[in-house]
């Protein structure tokens, strides 16, 4: 939780700068989210009718490219593309601020030309891993709902849900510092992956705990928004803010962890 706490403090001090880069992809991802499937899944769970659960509802409730409609696919793709460009700019801003203590947008667009490819590669890999994970988790939960004993289905489903999240976050944690390593060192992807793993290995469980707690909290809040506040305006605003916060924390924590593990002095701490 150390890096998550430090990320929270940094975001509060520099909120407007970072939020302005996170809100657009967050909006696209919000429009791609299938609130009806989320609501259906939770209502089915609360009513105890797990046998009525459908695979497509489970998958659409957690997938970015959920194929609920052509609009969700388009917004999902736009969200991914926008995330690449906005994360590239955000990391350029964070790198400049932490390296020299200057918190300005001057020069970050030139830096984006250098890190856009690495950001795109990293983002596509994360999305691919996440979508495969969504398929596996949805399939496992669907088969569990076929169990006759309802209590067993609920307990087993809860264990699988938590366990699969641990697996996902563990995999993501092992490559967590890969992107800043590629951008800061200039190493080739394989070399950067090897070096970044050496940096993250001693602290991967600390990062994992922080990530998984934050992810569970975000999922719970989005589910509450979809279930109890289905109004389109309310859902869009609250979910967009949650996605933006999730994106900001992920990127800021990644930079903070990399600077500390690689022994790079942070000038933003001195000047701000």
PDB file of N, CA and C in Angstrom, residues 126-195:
ATOM      1  N   UNK A 126      -1.764  -5.605 -22.363  1.00  0.00           N
ATOM      2  CA  UNK A 126      -2.634  -5.591 -21.177  1.00  0.00           C
ATOM      3  C   UNK A 126      -4.081  -5.895 -21.538  1.00  0.00           C
ATOM      4  N   UNK A 127      -4.573  -5.271 -22.620  1.00  0.00           N
ATOM      5  CA  UNK A 127      -5.960  -5.500 -23.034  1.00  0.00           C
ATOM      6  C   UNK A 127      -6.163  -6.947 -23.452  1.00  0.00           C
ATOM      7  N   UNK A 128      -5.197  -7.502 -24.191  1.00  0.00           N
ATOM      8  CA  UNK A 128      -5.300  -8.898 -24.628  1.00  0.00           C
ATOM      9  C   UNK A 128      -5.334  -9.838 -23.420  1.00  0.00           C
ATOM     10  N   UNK A 129      -4.442  -9.608 -22.463  1.00  0.00           N
ATOM     11  CA  UNK A 129      -4.431 -10.429 -21.251  1.00  0.00           C
ATOM     12  C   UNK A 129      -5.752 -10.307 -20.492  1.00  0.00           C
ATOM     13  N   UNK A 130      -6.256  -9.082 -20.413  1.00  0.00           N
ATOM     14  CA  UNK A 130      -7.493  -8.855 -19.672  1.00  0.00           C
ATOM     15  C   UNK A 130      -8.683  -9.516 -20.346  1.00  0.00           C
ATOM     16  N   UNK A 131      -8.782  -9.430 -21.675  1.00  0.00           N
ATOM     17  CA  UNK A 131      -9.916 -10.027 -22.379  1.00  0.00           C
ATOM     18  C   UNK A 131      -9.892 -11.554 -22.283  1.00  0.00           C
ATOM     19  N   UNK A 132      -8.706 -12.149 -22.370  1.00  0.00           N
ATOM     20  CA  UNK A 132      -8.594 -13.601 -22.186  1.00  0.00           C
ATOM     21  C   UNK A 132      -9.014 -13.978 -20.771  1.00  0.00           C
ATOM     22  N   UNK A 133      -8.575 -13.174 -19.816  1.00  0.00           N
ATOM     23  CA  UNK A 133      -8.955 -13.400 -18.422  1.00  0.00           C
ATOM     24  C   UNK A 133     -10.470 -13.297 -18.253  1.00  0.00           C
ATOM     25  N   UNK A 134     -11.089 -12.340 -18.916  1.00  0.00           N
ATOM     26  CA  UNK A 134     -12.554 -12.183 -18.843  1.00  0.00           C
ATOM     27  C   UNK A 134     -13.270 -13.421 -19.365  1.00  0.00           C
ATOM     28  N   UNK A 135     -12.788 -13.963 -20.468  1.00  0.00           N
ATOM     29  CA  UNK A 135     -13.388 -15.178 -21.031  1.00  0.00           C
ATOM     30  C   UNK A 135     -13.291 -16.345 -20.060  1.00  0.00           C
ATOM     31  N   UNK A 136     -12.097 -16.528 -19.493  1.00  0.00           N
ATOM     32  CA  UNK A 136     -11.882 -17.654 -18.577  1.00  0.00           C
ATOM     33  C   UNK A 136     -12.727 -17.495 -17.322  1.00  0.00           C
ATOM     34  N   UNK A 137     -12.710 -16.289 -16.739  1.00  0.00           N
ATOM     35  CA  UNK A 137     -13.481 -16.053 -15.517  1.00  0.00           C
ATOM     36  C   UNK A 137     -14.973 -16.222 -15.765  1.00  0.00           C
ATOM     37  N   UNK A 138     -15.474 -15.684 -16.867  1.00  0.00           N
ATOM     38  CA  UNK A 138     -16.899 -15.805 -17.181  1.00  0.00           C
ATOM     39  C   UNK A 138     -17.303 -17.256 -17.360  1.00  0.00           C
ATOM     40  N   UNK A 139     -16.449 -18.034 -18.036  1.00  0.00           N
ATOM     41  CA  UNK A 139     -16.738 -19.454 -18.253  1.00  0.00           C
ATOM     42  C   UNK A 139     -16.756 -20.224 -16.924  1.00  0.00           C
ATOM     43  N   UNK A 140     -15.769 -19.947 -16.070  1.00  0.00           N
ATOM     44  CA  UNK A 140     -15.707 -20.631 -14.778  1.00  0.00           C
ATOM     45  C   UNK A 140     -16.927 -20.305 -13.915  1.00  0.00           C
ATOM     46  N   UNK A 141     -17.283 -19.033 -13.854  1.00  0.00           N
ATOM     47  CA  UNK A 141     -18.440 -18.636 -13.049  1.00  0.00           C
ATOM     48  C   UNK A 141     -19.740 -19.208 -13.610  1.00  0.00           C
ATOM     49  N   UNK A 142     -19.837 -19.271 -14.938  1.00  0.00           N
ATOM     50  CA  UNK A 142     -21.038 -19.830 -15.553  1.00  0.00           C
ATOM     51  C   UNK A 142     -21.196 -21.305 -15.197  1.00  0.00           C
ATOM     52  N   UNK A 143     -20.110 -22.064 -15.271  1.00  0.00           N
ATOM     53  CA  UNK A 143     -20.177 -23.489 -14.933  1.00  0.00           C
ATOM     54  C   UNK A 143     -20.479 -23.689 -13.455  1.00  0.00           C
ATOM     55  N   UNK A 144     -19.956 -22.788 -12.612  1.00  0.00           N
ATOM     56  CA  UNK A 144     -20.228 -22.891 -11.179  1.00  0.00           C
ATOM     57  C   UNK A 144     -21.709 -22.660 -10.888  1.00  0.00           C
ATOM     58  N   UNK A 145     -22.342 -21.770 -11.641  1.00  0.00           N
ATOM     59  CA  UNK A 145     -23.771 -21.503 -11.425  1.00  0.00           C
ATOM     60  C   UNK A 145     -24.650 -22.693 -11.796  1.00  0.00           C
ATOM     61  N   UNK A 146     -24.079 -23.661 -12.492  1.00  0.00           N
ATOM     62  CA  UNK A 146     -24.844 -24.865 -12.825  1.00  0.00           C
ATOM     63  C   UNK A 146     -24.887 -25.855 -11.665  1.00  0.00           C
ATOM     64  N   UNK A 147     -24.099 -25.605 -10.615  1.00  0.00           N
ATOM     65  CA  UNK A 147     -24.082 -26.499  -9.455  1.00  0.00           C
ATOM     66  C   UNK A 147     -25.442 -26.448  -8.751  1.00  0.00           C
ATOM     67  N   UNK A 148     -25.957 -27.592  -8.415  1.00  0.00           N
ATOM     68  CA  UNK A 148     -27.293 -27.682  -7.820  1.00  0.00           C
ATOM     69  C   UNK A 148     -27.361 -27.039  -6.443  1.00  0.00           C
ATOM     70  N   UNK A 149     -26.348 -27.314  -5.609  1.00  0.00           N
ATOM     71  CA  UNK A 149     -26.322 -26.750  -4.263  1.00  0.00           C
ATOM     72  C   UNK A 149     -25.995 -25.253  -4.340  1.00  0.00           C
ATOM     73  N   UNK A 150     -26.975 -24.416  -4.015  1.00  0.00           N
ATOM     74  CA  UNK A 150     -26.810 -22.972  -4.167  1.00  0.00           C
ATOM     75  C   UNK A 150     -25.707 -22.424  -3.267  1.00  0.00           C
ATOM     76  N   UNK A 151     -25.655 -22.893  -2.010  1.00  0.00           N
ATOM     77  CA  UNK A 151     -24.635 -22.408  -1.075  1.00  0.00           C
ATOM     78  C   UNK A 151     -23.245 -22.723  -1.595  1.00  0.00           C
ATOM     79  N   UNK A 152     -23.061 -23.943  -2.094  1.00  0.00           N
ATOM     80  CA  UNK A 152     -21.767 -24.345  -2.653  1.00  0.00           C
ATOM     81  C   UNK A 152     -21.414 -23.468  -3.852  1.00  0.00           C
ATOM     82  N   UNK A 153     -22.408 -23.169  -4.679  1.00  0.00           N
ATOM     83  CA  UNK A 153     -22.180 -22.337  -5.860  1.00  0.00           C
ATOM     84  C   UNK A 153     -21.724 -20.934  -5.462  1.00  0.00           C
ATOM     85  N   UNK A 154     -22.358 -20.375  -4.441  1.00  0.00           N
ATOM     86  CA  UNK A 154     -21.983 -19.025  -3.995  1.00  0.00           C
ATOM     87  C   UNK A 154     -20.564 -19.007  -3.419  1.00  0.00           C
ATOM     88  N   UNK A 155     -20.264 -19.966  -2.555  1.00  0.00           N
ATOM     89  CA  UNK A 155     -18.937 -20.017  -1.927  1.00  0.00           C
ATOM     90  C   UNK A 155     -17.852 -20.262  -2.968  1.00  0.00           C
ATOM     91  N   UNK A 156     -18.076 -21.248  -3.821  1.00  0.00           N
ATOM     92  CA  UNK A 156     -17.083 -21.569  -4.847  1.00  0.00           C
ATOM     93  C   UNK A 156     -16.930 -20.413  -5.833  1.00  0.00           C
ATOM     94  N   UNK A 157     -18.048 -19.793  -6.188  1.00  0.00           N
ATOM     95  CA  UNK A 157     -17.992 -18.658  -7.099  1.00  0.00           C
ATOM     96  C   UNK A 157     -17.204 -17.502  -6.516  1.00  0.00           C
ATOM     97  N   UNK A 158     -17.403 -17.235  -5.228  1.00  0.00           N
ATOM     98  CA  UNK A 158     -16.652 -16.167  -4.566  1.00  0.00           C
ATOM     99  C   UNK A 158     -15.165 -16.459  -4.534  1.00  0.00           C
ATOM    100  N   UNK A 159     -14.813 -17.707  -4.235  1.00  0.00           N
ATOM    101  CA  UNK A 159     -13.399 -18.089  -4.187  1.00  0.00           C
ATOM    102  C   UNK A 159     -12.748 -17.969  -5.573  1.00  0.00           C
ATOM    103  N   UNK A 160     -13.469 -18.418  -6.596  1.00  0.00           N
ATOM    104  CA  UNK A 160     -12.939 -18.335  -7.954  1.00  0.00           C
ATOM    105  C   UNK A 160     -12.789 -16.883  -8.384  1.00  0.00           C
ATOM    106  N   UNK A 161     -13.765 -16.062  -8.040  1.00  0.00           N
ATOM    107  CA  UNK A 161     -13.718 -14.647  -8.413  1.00  0.00           C
ATOM    108  C   UNK A 161     -12.504 -13.959  -7.792  1.00  0.00           C
ATOM    109  N   UNK A 162     -12.296 -14.174  -6.500  1.00  0.00           N
ATOM    110  CA  UNK A 162     -11.152 -13.565  -5.819  1.00  0.00           C
ATOM    111  C   UNK A 162      -9.843 -14.166  -6.338  1.00  0.00           C
ATOM    112  N   UNK A 163      -9.812 -15.492  -6.471  1.00  0.00           N
ATOM    113  CA  UNK A 163      -8.604 -16.165  -6.927  1.00  0.00           C
ATOM    114  C   UNK A 163      -8.175 -15.734  -8.320  1.00  0.00           C
ATOM    115  N   UNK A 164      -9.133 -15.585  -9.222  1.00  0.00           N
ATOM    116  CA  UNK A 164      -8.811 -15.156 -10.587  1.00  0.00           C
ATOM    117  C   UNK A 164      -8.304 -13.717 -10.606  1.00  0.00           C
ATOM    118  N   UNK A 165      -8.797 -12.885  -9.709  1.00  0.00           N
ATOM    119  CA  UNK A 165      -8.285 -11.515  -9.614  1.00  0.00           C
ATOM    120  C   UNK A 165      -6.835 -11.513  -9.137  1.00  0.00           C
ATOM    121  N   UNK A 166      -6.537 -12.383  -8.188  1.00  0.00           N
ATOM    122  CA  UNK A 166      -5.153 -12.482  -7.707  1.00  0.00           C
ATOM    123  C   UNK A 166      -4.239 -12.924  -8.842  1.00  0.00           C
ATOM    124  N   UNK A 167      -4.686 -13.892  -9.631  1.00  0.00           N
ATOM    125  CA  UNK A 167      -3.889 -14.367 -10.769  1.00  0.00           C
ATOM    126  C   UNK A 167      -3.653 -13.242 -11.768  1.00  0.00           C
ATOM    127  N   UNK A 168      -4.717 -12.514 -12.109  1.00  0.00           N
ATOM    128  CA  UNK A 168      -4.594 -11.411 -13.064  1.00  0.00           C
ATOM    129  C   UNK A 168      -3.621 -10.347 -12.563  1.00  0.00           C
ATOM    130  N   UNK A 169      -3.811  -9.899 -11.326  1.00  0.00           N
ATOM    131  CA  UNK A 169      -2.964  -8.837 -10.793  1.00  0.00           C
ATOM    132  C   UNK A 169      -1.525  -9.313 -10.636  1.00  0.00           C
ATOM    133  N   UNK A 170      -1.334 -10.583 -10.302  1.00  0.00           N
ATOM    134  CA  UNK A 170       0.036 -11.112 -10.181  1.00  0.00           C
ATOM    135  C   UNK A 170       0.742 -11.043 -11.538  1.00  0.00           C
ATOM    136  N   UNK A 171       0.041 -11.444 -12.592  1.00  0.00           N
ATOM    137  CA  UNK A 171       0.633 -11.394 -13.933  1.00  0.00           C
ATOM    138  C   UNK A 171       0.955  -9.959 -14.321  1.00  0.00           C
ATOM    139  N   UNK A 172       0.016  -9.054 -14.078  1.00  0.00           N
ATOM    140  CA  UNK A 172       0.236  -7.648 -14.416  1.00  0.00           C
ATOM    141  C   UNK A 172       1.351  -7.033 -13.577  1.00  0.00           C
ATOM    142  N   UNK A 173       1.479  -7.488 -12.336  1.00  0.00           N
ATOM    143  CA  UNK A 173       2.521  -6.949 -11.467  1.00  0.00           C
ATOM    144  C   UNK A 173       3.915  -7.329 -11.959  1.00  0.00           C
ATOM    145  N   UNK A 174       4.062  -8.528 -12.512  1.00  0.00           N
ATOM    146  CA  UNK A 174       5.378  -8.962 -12.995  1.00  0.00           C
ATOM    147  C   UNK A 174       5.877  -8.110 -14.158  1.00  0.00           C
ATOM    148  N   UNK A 175       4.954  -7.465 -14.888  1.00  0.00           N
ATOM    149  CA  UNK A 175       5.368  -6.595 -15.992  1.00  0.00           C
ATOM    150  C   UNK A 175       5.034  -5.139 -15.700  1.00  0.00           C
ATOM    151  N   UNK A 176       4.792  -4.832 -14.434  1.00  0.00           N
ATOM    152  CA  UNK A 176       4.291  -3.510 -14.060  1.00  0.00           C
ATOM    153  C   UNK A 176       5.262  -2.386 -14.411  1.00  0.00           C
ATOM    154  N   UNK A 177       6.558  -2.631 -14.267  1.00  0.00           N
ATOM    155  CA  UNK A 177       7.550  -1.589 -14.522  1.00  0.00           C
ATOM    156  C   UNK A 177       8.153  -1.681 -15.921  1.00  0.00           C
ATOM    157  N   UNK A 178       7.595  -2.537 -16.750  1.00  0.00           N
ATOM    158  CA  UNK A 178       8.128  -2.742 -18.094  1.00  0.00           C
ATOM    159  C   UNK A 178       8.039  -1.470 -18.934  1.00  0.00           C
ATOM    160  N   UNK A 179       6.892  -0.814 -18.920  1.00  0.00           N
ATOM    161  CA  UNK A 179       6.695   0.366 -19.763  1.00  0.00           C
ATOM    162  C   UNK A 179       7.627   1.517 -19.377  1.00  0.00           C
ATOM    163  N   UNK A 180       7.684   1.948 -18.107  1.00  0.00           N
ATOM    164  CA  UNK A 180       8.631   3.018 -17.789  1.00  0.00           C
ATOM    165  C   UNK A 180      10.078   2.623 -18.032  1.00  0.00           C
ATOM    166  N   UNK A 181      10.374   1.337 -17.883  1.00  0.00           N
ATOM    167  CA  UNK A 181      11.740   0.875 -18.147  1.00  0.00           C
ATOM    168  C   UNK A 181      12.085   1.059 -19.620  1.00  0.00           C
ATOM    169  N   UNK A 182      11.190   0.699 -20.533  1.00  0.00           N
ATOM    170  CA  UNK A 182      11.423   0.896 -21.960  1.00  0.00           C
ATOM    171  C   UNK A 182      11.606   2.370 -22.288  1.00  0.00           C
ATOM    172  N   UNK A 183      10.794   3.222 -21.677  1.00  0.00           N
ATOM    173  CA  UNK A 183      10.802   4.635 -22.022  1.00  0.00           C
ATOM    174  C   UNK A 183      11.971   5.391 -21.408  1.00  0.00           C
ATOM    175  N   UNK A 184      12.367   5.017 -20.212  1.00  0.00           N
ATOM    176  CA  UNK A 184      13.423   5.757 -19.519  1.00  0.00           C
ATOM    177  C   UNK A 184      14.816   5.254 -19.894  1.00  0.00           C
ATOM    178  N   UNK A 185      14.981   3.938 -20.003  1.00  0.00           N
ATOM    179  CA  UNK A 185      16.311   3.390 -20.305  1.00  0.00           C
ATOM    180  C   UNK A 185      16.599   3.323 -21.793  1.00  0.00           C
ATOM    181  N   UNK A 186      15.535   3.196 -22.626  1.00  0.00           N
ATOM    182  CA  UNK A 186      15.747   3.036 -24.056  1.00  0.00           C
ATOM    183  C   UNK A 186      16.122   1.619 -24.446  1.00  0.00           C
ATOM    184  N   UNK A 187      16.020   0.682 -23.497  1.00  0.00           N
ATOM    185  CA  UNK A 187      16.323  -0.710 -23.801  1.00  0.00           C
ATOM    186  C   UNK A 187      15.317  -1.272 -24.801  1.00  0.00           C
ATOM    187  N   UNK A 188      15.720  -2.315 -25.499  1.00  0.00           N
ATOM    188  CA  UNK A 188      14.793  -3.039 -26.365  1.00  0.00           C
ATOM    189  C   UNK A 188      13.762  -3.741 -25.478  1.00  0.00           C
ATOM    190  N   UNK A 189      12.575  -4.076 -26.040  1.00  0.00           N
ATOM    191  CA  UNK A 189      11.493  -4.630 -25.208  1.00  0.00           C
ATOM    192  C   UNK A 189      11.902  -5.825 -24.338  1.00  0.00           C
ATOM    193  N   UNK A 190      12.615  -6.793 -24.904  1.00  0.00           N
ATOM    194  CA  UNK A 190      12.993  -7.979 -24.120  1.00  0.00           C
ATOM    195  C   UNK A 190      13.976  -7.619 -23.019  1.00  0.00           C
ATOM    196  N   UNK A 191      14.946  -6.772 -23.335  1.00  0.00           N
ATOM    197  CA  UNK A 191      15.921  -6.351 -22.328  1.00  0.00           C
ATOM    198  C   UNK A 191      15.242  -5.550 -21.221  1.00  0.00           C
ATOM    199  N   UNK A 192      14.316  -4.664 -21.626  1.00  0.00           N
ATOM    200  CA  UNK A 192      13.588  -3.863 -20.643  1.00  0.00           C
ATOM    201  C   UNK A 192      12.716  -4.745 -19.759  1.00  0.00           C
ATOM    202  N   UNK A 193      12.110  -5.778 -20.346  1.00  0.00           N
ATOM    203  CA  UNK A 193      11.274  -6.692 -19.569  1.00  0.00           C
ATOM    204  C   UNK A 193      12.114  -7.416 -18.531  1.00  0.00           C
ATOM    205  N   UNK A 194      13.291  -7.867 -18.930  1.00  0.00           N
ATOM    206  CA  UNK A 194      14.174  -8.580 -18.009  1.00  0.00           C
ATOM    207  C   UNK A 194      14.620  -7.670 -16.856  1.00  0.00           C
ATOM    208  N   UNK A 195      15.018  -6.451 -17.197  1.00  0.00           N
ATOM    209  CA  UNK A 195      15.492  -5.519 -16.177  1.00  0.00           C
ATOM    210  C   UNK A 195      14.347  -5.079 -15.264  1.00  0.00           C
TER     211      UNK A 195
END
